CSV table of C-alpha atoms and ligand atoms in Angstrom, one decimal:
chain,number,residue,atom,x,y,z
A,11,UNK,CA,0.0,0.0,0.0
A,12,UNK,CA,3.2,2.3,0.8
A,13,UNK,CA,6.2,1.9,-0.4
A,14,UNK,CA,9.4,4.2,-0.1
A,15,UNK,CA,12.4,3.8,-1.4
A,16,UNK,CA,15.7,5.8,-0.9
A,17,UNK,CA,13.8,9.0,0.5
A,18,UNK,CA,15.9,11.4,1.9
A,19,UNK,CA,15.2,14.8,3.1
A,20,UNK,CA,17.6,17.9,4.0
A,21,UNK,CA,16.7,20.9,5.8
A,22,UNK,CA,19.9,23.2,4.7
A,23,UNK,CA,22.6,21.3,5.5
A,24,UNK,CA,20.9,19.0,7.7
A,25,UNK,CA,20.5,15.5,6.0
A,26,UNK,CA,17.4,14.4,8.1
A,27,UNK,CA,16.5,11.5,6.4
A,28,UNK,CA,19.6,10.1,4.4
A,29,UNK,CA,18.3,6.6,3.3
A,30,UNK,CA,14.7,5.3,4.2
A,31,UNK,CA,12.9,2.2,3.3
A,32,UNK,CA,9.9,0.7,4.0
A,33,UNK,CA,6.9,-1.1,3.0
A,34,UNK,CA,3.4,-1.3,4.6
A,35,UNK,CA,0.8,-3.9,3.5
A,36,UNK,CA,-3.2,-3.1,4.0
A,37,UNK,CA,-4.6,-3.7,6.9
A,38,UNK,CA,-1.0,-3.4,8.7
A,39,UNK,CA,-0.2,-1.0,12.0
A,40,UNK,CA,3.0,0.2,12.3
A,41,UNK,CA,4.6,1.6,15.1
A,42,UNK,CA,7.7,4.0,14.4
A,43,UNK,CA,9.8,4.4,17.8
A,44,UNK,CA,13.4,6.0,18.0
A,45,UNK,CA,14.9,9.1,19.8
A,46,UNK,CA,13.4,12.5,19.3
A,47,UNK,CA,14.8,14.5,16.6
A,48,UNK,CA,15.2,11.6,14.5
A,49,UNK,CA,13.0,12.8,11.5
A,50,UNK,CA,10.2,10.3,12.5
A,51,UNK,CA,7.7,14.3,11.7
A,52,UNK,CA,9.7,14.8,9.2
A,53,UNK,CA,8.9,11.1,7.6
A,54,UNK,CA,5.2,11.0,8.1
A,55,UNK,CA,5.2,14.7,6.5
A,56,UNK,CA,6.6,13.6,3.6
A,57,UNK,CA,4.7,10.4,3.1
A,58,UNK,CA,1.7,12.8,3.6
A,59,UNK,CA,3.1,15.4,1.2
A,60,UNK,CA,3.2,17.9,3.4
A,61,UNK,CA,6.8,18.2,2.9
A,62,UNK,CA,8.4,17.8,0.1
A,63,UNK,CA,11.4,14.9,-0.2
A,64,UNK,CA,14.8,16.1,-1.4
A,65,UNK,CA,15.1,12.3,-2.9
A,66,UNK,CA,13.9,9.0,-3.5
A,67,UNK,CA,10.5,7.2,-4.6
A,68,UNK,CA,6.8,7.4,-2.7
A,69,UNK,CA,4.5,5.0,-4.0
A,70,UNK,CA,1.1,4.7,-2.7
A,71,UNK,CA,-1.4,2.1,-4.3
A,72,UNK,CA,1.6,1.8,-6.7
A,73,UNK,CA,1.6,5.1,-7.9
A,74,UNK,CA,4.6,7.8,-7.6
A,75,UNK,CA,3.1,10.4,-5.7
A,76,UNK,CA,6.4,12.5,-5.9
A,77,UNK,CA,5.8,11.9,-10.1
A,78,UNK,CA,4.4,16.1,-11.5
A,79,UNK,CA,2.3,14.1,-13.5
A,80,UNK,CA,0.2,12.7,-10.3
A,81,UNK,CA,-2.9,13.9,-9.0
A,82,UNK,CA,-1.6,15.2,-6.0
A,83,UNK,CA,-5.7,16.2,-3.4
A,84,UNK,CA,-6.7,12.2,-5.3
A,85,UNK,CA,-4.2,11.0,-3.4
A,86,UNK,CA,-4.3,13.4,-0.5
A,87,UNK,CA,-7.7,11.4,0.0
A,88,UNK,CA,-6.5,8.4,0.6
A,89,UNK,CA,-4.4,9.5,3.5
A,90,UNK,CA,-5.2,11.7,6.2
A,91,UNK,CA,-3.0,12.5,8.9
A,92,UNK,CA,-3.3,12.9,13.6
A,93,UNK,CA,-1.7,15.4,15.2
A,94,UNK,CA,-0.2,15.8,18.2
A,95,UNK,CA,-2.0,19.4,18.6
A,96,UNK,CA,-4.5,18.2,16.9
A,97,UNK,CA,-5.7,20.9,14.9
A,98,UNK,CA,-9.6,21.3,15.4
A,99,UNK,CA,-11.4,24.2,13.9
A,100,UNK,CA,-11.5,26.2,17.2
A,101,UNK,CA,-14.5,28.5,15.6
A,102,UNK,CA,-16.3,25.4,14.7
A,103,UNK,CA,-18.4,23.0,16.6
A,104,UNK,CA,-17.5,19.3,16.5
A,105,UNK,CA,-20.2,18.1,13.9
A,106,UNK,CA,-19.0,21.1,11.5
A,107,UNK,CA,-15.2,20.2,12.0
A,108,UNK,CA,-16.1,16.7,10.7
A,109,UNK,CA,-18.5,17.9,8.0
A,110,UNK,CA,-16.8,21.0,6.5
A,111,UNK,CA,-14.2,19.0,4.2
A,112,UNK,CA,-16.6,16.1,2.9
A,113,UNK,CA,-18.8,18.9,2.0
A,114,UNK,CA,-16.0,20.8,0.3
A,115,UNK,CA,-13.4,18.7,-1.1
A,116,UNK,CA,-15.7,15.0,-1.6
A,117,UNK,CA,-19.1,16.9,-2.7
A,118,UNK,CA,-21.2,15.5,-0.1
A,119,UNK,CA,-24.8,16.6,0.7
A,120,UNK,CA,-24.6,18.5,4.2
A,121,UNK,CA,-26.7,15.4,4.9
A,122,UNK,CA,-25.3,12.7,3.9
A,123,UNK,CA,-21.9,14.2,6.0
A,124,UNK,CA,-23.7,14.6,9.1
A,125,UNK,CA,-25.5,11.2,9.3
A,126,UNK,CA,-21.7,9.9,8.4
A,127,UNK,CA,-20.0,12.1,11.1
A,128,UNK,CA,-22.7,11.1,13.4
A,129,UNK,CA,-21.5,7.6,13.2
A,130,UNK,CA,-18.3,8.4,13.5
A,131,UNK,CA,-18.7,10.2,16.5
A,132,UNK,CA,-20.6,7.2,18.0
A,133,UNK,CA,-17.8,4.9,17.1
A,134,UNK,CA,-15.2,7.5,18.9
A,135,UNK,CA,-17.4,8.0,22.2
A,136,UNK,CA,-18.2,11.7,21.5
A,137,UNK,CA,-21.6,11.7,19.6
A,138,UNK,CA,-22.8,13.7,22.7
A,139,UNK,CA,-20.7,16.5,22.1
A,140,UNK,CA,-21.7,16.9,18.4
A,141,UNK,CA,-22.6,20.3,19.2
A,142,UNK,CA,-19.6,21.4,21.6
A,143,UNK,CA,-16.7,23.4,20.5
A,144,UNK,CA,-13.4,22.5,20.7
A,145,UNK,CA,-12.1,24.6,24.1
A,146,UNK,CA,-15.5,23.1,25.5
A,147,UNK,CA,-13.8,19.2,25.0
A,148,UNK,CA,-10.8,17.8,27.0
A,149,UNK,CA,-7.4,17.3,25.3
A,150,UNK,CA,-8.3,13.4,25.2
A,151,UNK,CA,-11.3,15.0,24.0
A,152,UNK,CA,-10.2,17.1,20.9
A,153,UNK,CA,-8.1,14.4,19.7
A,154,UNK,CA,-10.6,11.9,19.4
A,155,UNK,CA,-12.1,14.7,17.7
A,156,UNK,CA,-9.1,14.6,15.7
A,157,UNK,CA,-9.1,11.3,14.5
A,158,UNK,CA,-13.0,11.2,13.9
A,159,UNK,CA,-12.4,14.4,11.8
A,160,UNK,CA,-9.6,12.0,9.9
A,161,UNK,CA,-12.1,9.5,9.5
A,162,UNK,CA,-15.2,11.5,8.1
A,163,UNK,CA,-12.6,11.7,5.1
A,164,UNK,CA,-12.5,7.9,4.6
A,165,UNK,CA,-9.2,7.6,4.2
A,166,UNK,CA,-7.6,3.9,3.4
A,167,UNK,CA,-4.4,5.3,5.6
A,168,UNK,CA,-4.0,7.4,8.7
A,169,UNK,CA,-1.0,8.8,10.2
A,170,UNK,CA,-0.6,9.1,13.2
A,171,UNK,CA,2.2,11.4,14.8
A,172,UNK,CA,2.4,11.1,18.6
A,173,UNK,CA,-1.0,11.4,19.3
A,174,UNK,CA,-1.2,11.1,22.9
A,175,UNK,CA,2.5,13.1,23.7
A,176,UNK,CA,0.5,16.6,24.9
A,177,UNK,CA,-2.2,14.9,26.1
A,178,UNK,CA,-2.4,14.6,30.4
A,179,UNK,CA,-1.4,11.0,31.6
A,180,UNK,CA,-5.1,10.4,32.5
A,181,UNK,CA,-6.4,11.2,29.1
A,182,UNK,CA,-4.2,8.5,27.5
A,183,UNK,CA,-5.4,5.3,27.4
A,184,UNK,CA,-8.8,7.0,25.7
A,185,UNK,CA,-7.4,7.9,22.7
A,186,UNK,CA,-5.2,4.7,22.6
A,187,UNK,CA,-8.6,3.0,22.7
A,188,UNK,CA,-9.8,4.5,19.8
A,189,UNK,CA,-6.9,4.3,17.7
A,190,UNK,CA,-6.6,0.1,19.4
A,191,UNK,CA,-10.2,-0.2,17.6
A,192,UNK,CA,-9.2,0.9,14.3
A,193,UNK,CA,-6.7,-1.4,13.8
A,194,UNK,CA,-9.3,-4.1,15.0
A,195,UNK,CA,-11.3,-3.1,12.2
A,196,UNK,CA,-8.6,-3.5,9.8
A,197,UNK,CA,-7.4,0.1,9.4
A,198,UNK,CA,-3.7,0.8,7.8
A,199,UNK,CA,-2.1,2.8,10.1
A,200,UNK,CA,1.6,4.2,10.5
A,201,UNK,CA,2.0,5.5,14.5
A,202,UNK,CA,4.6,7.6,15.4
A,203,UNK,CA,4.5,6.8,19.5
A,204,UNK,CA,6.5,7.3,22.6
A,205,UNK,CA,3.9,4.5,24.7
A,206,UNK,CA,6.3,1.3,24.2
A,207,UNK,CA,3.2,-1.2,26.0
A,208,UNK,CA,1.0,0.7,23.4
A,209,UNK,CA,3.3,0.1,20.3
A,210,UNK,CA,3.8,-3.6,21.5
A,211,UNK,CA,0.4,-4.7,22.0
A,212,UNK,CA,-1.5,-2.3,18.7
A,213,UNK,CA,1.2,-3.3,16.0
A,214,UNK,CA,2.0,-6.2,13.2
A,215,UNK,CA,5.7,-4.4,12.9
A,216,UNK,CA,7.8,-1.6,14.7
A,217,UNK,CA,10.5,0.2,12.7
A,218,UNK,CA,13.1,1.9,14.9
A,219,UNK,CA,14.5,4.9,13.7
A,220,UNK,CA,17.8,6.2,14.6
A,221,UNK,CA,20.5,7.9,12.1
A,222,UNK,CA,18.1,9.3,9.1
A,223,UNK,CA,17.3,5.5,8.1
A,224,UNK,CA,14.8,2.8,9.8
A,225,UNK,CA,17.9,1.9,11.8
A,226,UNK,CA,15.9,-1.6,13.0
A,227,UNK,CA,12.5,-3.2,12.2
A,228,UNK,CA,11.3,-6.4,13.3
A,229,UNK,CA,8.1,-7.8,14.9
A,230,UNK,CA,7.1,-6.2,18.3
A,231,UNK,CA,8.6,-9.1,20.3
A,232,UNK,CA,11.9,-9.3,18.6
A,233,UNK,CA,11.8,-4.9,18.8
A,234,UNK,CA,11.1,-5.0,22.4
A,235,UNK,CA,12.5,-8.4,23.8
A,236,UNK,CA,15.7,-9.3,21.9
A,237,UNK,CA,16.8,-6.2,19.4
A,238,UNK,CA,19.5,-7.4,17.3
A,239,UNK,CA,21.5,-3.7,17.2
A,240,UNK,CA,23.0,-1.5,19.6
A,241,UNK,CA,21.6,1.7,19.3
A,242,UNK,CA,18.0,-0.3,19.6
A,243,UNK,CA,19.0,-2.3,22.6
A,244,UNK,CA,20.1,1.4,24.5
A,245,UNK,CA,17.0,3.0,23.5
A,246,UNK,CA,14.9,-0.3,25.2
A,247,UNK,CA,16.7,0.0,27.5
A,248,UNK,CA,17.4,3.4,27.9
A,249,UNK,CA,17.3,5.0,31.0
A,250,UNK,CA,16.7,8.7,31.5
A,251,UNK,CA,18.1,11.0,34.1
A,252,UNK,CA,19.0,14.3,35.0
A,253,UNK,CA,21.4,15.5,37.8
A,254,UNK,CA,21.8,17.7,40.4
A,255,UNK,CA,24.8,19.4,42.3
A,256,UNK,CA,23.7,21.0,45.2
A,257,UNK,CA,26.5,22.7,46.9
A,258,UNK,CA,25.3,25.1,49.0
A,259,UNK,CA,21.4,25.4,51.5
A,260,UNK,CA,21.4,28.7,49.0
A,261,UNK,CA,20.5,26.5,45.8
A,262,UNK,CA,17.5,27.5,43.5
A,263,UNK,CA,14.6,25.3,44.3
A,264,UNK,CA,11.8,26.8,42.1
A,265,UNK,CA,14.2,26.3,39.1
A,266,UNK,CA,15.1,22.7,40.2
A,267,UNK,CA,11.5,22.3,40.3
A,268,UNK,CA,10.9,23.7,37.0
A,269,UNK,CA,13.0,21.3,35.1
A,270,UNK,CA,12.0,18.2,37.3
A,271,UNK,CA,8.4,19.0,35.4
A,272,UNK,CA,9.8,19.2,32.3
A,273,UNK,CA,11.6,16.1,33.0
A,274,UNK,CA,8.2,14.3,34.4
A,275,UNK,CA,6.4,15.6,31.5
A,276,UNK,CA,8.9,14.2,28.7
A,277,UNK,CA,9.0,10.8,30.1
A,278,UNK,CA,5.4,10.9,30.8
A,279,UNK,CA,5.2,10.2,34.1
A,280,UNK,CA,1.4,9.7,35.8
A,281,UNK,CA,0.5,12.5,37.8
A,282,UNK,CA,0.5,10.9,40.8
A,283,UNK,CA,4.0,9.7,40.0
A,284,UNK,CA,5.3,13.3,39.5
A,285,UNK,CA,3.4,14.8,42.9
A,286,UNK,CA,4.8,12.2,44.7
A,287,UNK,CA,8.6,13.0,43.0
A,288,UNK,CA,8.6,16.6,43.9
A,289,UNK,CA,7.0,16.5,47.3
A,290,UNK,CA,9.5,13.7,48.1
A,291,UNK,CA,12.6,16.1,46.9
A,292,UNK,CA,11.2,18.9,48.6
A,293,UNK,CA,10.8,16.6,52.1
A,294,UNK,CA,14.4,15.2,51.1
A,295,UNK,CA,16.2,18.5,50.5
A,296,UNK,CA,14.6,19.8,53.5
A,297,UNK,CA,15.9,17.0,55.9
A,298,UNK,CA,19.4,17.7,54.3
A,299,UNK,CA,19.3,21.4,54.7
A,300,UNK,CA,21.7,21.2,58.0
A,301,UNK,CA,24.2,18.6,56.3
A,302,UNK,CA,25.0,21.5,53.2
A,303,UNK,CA,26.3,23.8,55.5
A,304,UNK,CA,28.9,21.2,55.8
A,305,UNK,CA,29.2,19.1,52.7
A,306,UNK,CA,27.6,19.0,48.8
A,307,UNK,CA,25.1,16.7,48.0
A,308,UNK,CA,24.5,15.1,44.3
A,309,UNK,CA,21.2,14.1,43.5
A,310,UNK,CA,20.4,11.9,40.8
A,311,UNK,CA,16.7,11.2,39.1
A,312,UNK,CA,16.1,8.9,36.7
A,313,UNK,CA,13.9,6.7,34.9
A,314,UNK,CA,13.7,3.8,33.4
A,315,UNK,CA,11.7,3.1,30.8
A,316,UNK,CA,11.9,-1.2,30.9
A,317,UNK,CA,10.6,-0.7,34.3
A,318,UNK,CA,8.8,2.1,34.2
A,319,UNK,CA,9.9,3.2,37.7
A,320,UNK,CA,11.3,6.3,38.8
A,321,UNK,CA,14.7,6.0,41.0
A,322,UNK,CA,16.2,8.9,43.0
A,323,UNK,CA,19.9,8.3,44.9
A,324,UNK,CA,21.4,11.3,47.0
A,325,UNK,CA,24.8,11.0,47.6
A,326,UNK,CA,26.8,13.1,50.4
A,327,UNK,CA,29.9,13.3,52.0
A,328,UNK,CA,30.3,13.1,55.6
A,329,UNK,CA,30.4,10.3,58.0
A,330,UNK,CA,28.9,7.2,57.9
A,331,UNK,CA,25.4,8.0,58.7
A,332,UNK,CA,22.0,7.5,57.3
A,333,UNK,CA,20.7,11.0,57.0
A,334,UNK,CA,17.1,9.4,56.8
A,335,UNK,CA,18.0,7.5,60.3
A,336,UNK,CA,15.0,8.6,62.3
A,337,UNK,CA,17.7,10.0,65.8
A,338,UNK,CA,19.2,12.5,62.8
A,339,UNK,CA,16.4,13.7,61.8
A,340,UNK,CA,13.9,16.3,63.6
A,341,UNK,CA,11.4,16.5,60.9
A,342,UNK,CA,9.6,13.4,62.0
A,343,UNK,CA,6.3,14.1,59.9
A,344,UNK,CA,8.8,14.8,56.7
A,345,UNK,CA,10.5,11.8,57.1
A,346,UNK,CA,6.9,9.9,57.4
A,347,UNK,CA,5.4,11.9,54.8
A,348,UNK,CA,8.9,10.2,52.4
A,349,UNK,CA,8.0,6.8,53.4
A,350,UNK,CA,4.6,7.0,52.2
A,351,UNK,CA,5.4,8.1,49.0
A,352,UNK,CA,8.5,5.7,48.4
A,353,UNK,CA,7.9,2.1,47.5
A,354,UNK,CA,11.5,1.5,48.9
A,355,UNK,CA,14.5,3.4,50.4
A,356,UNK,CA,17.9,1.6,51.0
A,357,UNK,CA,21.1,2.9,52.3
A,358,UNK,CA,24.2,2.5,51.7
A,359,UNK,CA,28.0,3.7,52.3
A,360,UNK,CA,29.6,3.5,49.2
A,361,UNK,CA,33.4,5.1,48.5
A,362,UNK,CA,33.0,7.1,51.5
A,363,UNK,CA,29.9,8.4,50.6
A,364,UNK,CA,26.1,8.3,52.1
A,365,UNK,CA,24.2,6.8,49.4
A,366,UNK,CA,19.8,6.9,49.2
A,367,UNK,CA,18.3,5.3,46.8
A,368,UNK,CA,14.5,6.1,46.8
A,369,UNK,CA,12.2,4.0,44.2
A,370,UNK,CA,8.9,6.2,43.9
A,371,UNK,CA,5.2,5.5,44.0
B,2,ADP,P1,11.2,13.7,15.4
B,2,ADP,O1,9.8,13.7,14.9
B,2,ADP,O2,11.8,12.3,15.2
B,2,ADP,O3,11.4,14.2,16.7
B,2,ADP,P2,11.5,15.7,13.3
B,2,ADP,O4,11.2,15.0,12.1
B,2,ADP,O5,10.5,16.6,13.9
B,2,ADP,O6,12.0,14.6,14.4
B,2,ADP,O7,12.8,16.6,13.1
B,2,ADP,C1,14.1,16.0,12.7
B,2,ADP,C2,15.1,17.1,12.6
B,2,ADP,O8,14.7,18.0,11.5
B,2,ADP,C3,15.2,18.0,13.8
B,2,ADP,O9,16.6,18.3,14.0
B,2,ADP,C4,14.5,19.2,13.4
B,2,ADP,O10,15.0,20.3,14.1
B,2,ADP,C5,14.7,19.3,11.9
B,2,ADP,N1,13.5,20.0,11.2
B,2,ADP,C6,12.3,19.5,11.2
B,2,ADP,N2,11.5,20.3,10.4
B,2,ADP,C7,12.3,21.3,10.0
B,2,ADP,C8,12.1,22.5,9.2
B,2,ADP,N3,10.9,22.8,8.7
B,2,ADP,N4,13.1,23.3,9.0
B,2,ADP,C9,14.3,23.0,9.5
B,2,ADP,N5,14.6,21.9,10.3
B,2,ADP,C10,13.6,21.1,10.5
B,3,MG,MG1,8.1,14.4,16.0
């Protein structure tokens, strides 16, 4: 149904894409993992013609669509792509955001697109809310909006690109649901996703993309459990983490904060998860507040993405004392308020260091 060959794709003198090849069969779903800034967009786009390919072949149905000669919207119809901002009308109440472009761009009778979109809407959960607006829906909302907007089009192939990545950990696993049924009913679909359970349990293949080219493709089991490469194995496996060196009680907390968010956010951390994470640190660095006077303290946060599990470790000089060990610490209710949001916290003295390791809620 798709087939590229050799596509590449240059921004200046930035070779995005240098060499990709694939293939998609009807009825497939595809998952495309791989690091961000990897031209994963910047594929979809140009299989959607949205941007234009510095090289190589397109063919969908069999036919060049890079070729002047082809019929560029005919095509256009066949695919339709999901954002991850997705992109409603704001001025324009759901049943019109579905209706407007069958009406324009297939000739359908105002009618005929409203009894479609009202199916559609039924399908997605939302036929209620025909008659909302956008800023009147939640972000799981809008994009199931989104892809019943995609679908009042009756496209043979939809492409997503991170469709859940600004949505709020509790609007998810709605939209996953949606998109899970359309592949149930036999729709081709190419998903660009950072939700690894997702991509394993929705897709026939996963293409990992690393280095401008599907660096590794393979079925979700071989992807996940036993990846053949390197770079495919570390991104598995990868584990994310940021660090802090906190040598003074005069450190900026509300920009430490900050970032942790950003961190959370990135990774995709439930909400819970991240509450727990920052009132943890802010219990933590206030329990440690005496010992900086005296000594630095590195703080490490990381994630893992095999486990899913959030891991802190604080690590200060001094002597060999548990600064958690209840006769150190005043701040009973802190230290209680630590434990209930940990699952585990374990001590140790490593190269004359105090070492915590904290694995969160
Ligand atoms: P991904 O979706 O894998 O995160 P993208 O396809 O969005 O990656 O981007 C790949 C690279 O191409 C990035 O370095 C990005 O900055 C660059 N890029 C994307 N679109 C443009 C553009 N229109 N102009 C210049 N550079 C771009
Ligand atoms: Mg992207």
């Amino acid at each position: 149904m798709i087939k590229v060959e050799h596509l590449s794709k240059n921004f200046g003198n930035l070779a995005v894409l240098k060499d990709v090849n694939l293939e998609i069969r009807e009825g497939e779903v595809i998952s495309i993992i791989g690091p961000s800034g990897t031209g994963k967009s910047t594929l979809l786009r140009c299989i959607n013609l949205l941007d234009r390919p510095s090289g190589g072949s397109i063919y969908i149905d069999g036919v060049d669509i890079l070729d002047s000669k082809t019929d560029v919207p005919k095509i256009r119809q066949k695919m339709n792509m999901v954002f991850q901002s997705f992109n409603l009308f704001a001025h324009l109440c759901v049943m019109d955001n579905l209706t407007i472009a069958p009406i324009k761009l297939l000739g359908k009778s105002k009618q005929e697109a409203e009894q479609k979109a009202m199916e559609i809407l039924t399908l997605v959960g939302l036929a209620e809310k025909a008659h909302n607006y956008p800023d009147e829906l939640s972000g799981g909302q809008k994009q199931r909006v989104a892809i019943a907007r995609c679908l009042a089009m009756d496209p043979e192939i939809i492409l997503f690109d991170e469709p859940t990545s600004s949505l709020d950990p509790t609007m998810v696993s709605e939209v996953l649901s949606v998109i899970r049924r359309l592949g149930k009913k036999g729709m081709t679909m190419v998903i660009v996703t950072h939700e690894m359970e997702f991509a394993r349990d929705v897709s026939n293949r996963v293409m990992y993309m690393d280095e401008g080219i599907i660096y590794e493709e393979g079925s979700p089991k071989q992807i996940f459990d036993n990846p053949q490469k390197e770079k495919t194995r570390a991104f598995i496996n990868r584990v994310r983490s940021i660090h802090y060196h906190i040598a003074s009680p005069k450190y900026d907390l509300f920009t430490m904060h900050a970032e942790i968010e950003v961190f959370c956010e990135k990774q995709i951390l439930p909400l819970k998860t991240r509450q727990n994470l920052l009132l943890t640190i802010e219990e933590l660095l206030r329990i440690y507040r005496h010992l900086l006077l005296t000594t630095v303290l590195d703080m490490t946060l990381a994630y893992s993405e095999k486990q899913g599990r959030v891991e802190l470790v604080l690590e200060s000089a001094g002597e060999a004392v548990n600064p958690l060990d209840s006769t150190e610490v005043a701040d009973e209710s802190g230290l209680s308020l630590i434990r209930n949001m940990t699952q585990g916290i374990d001590y140790q003295r490593v190269n004359n260091k105090n070492r915590l390791t904290l694995i969160l809620n």
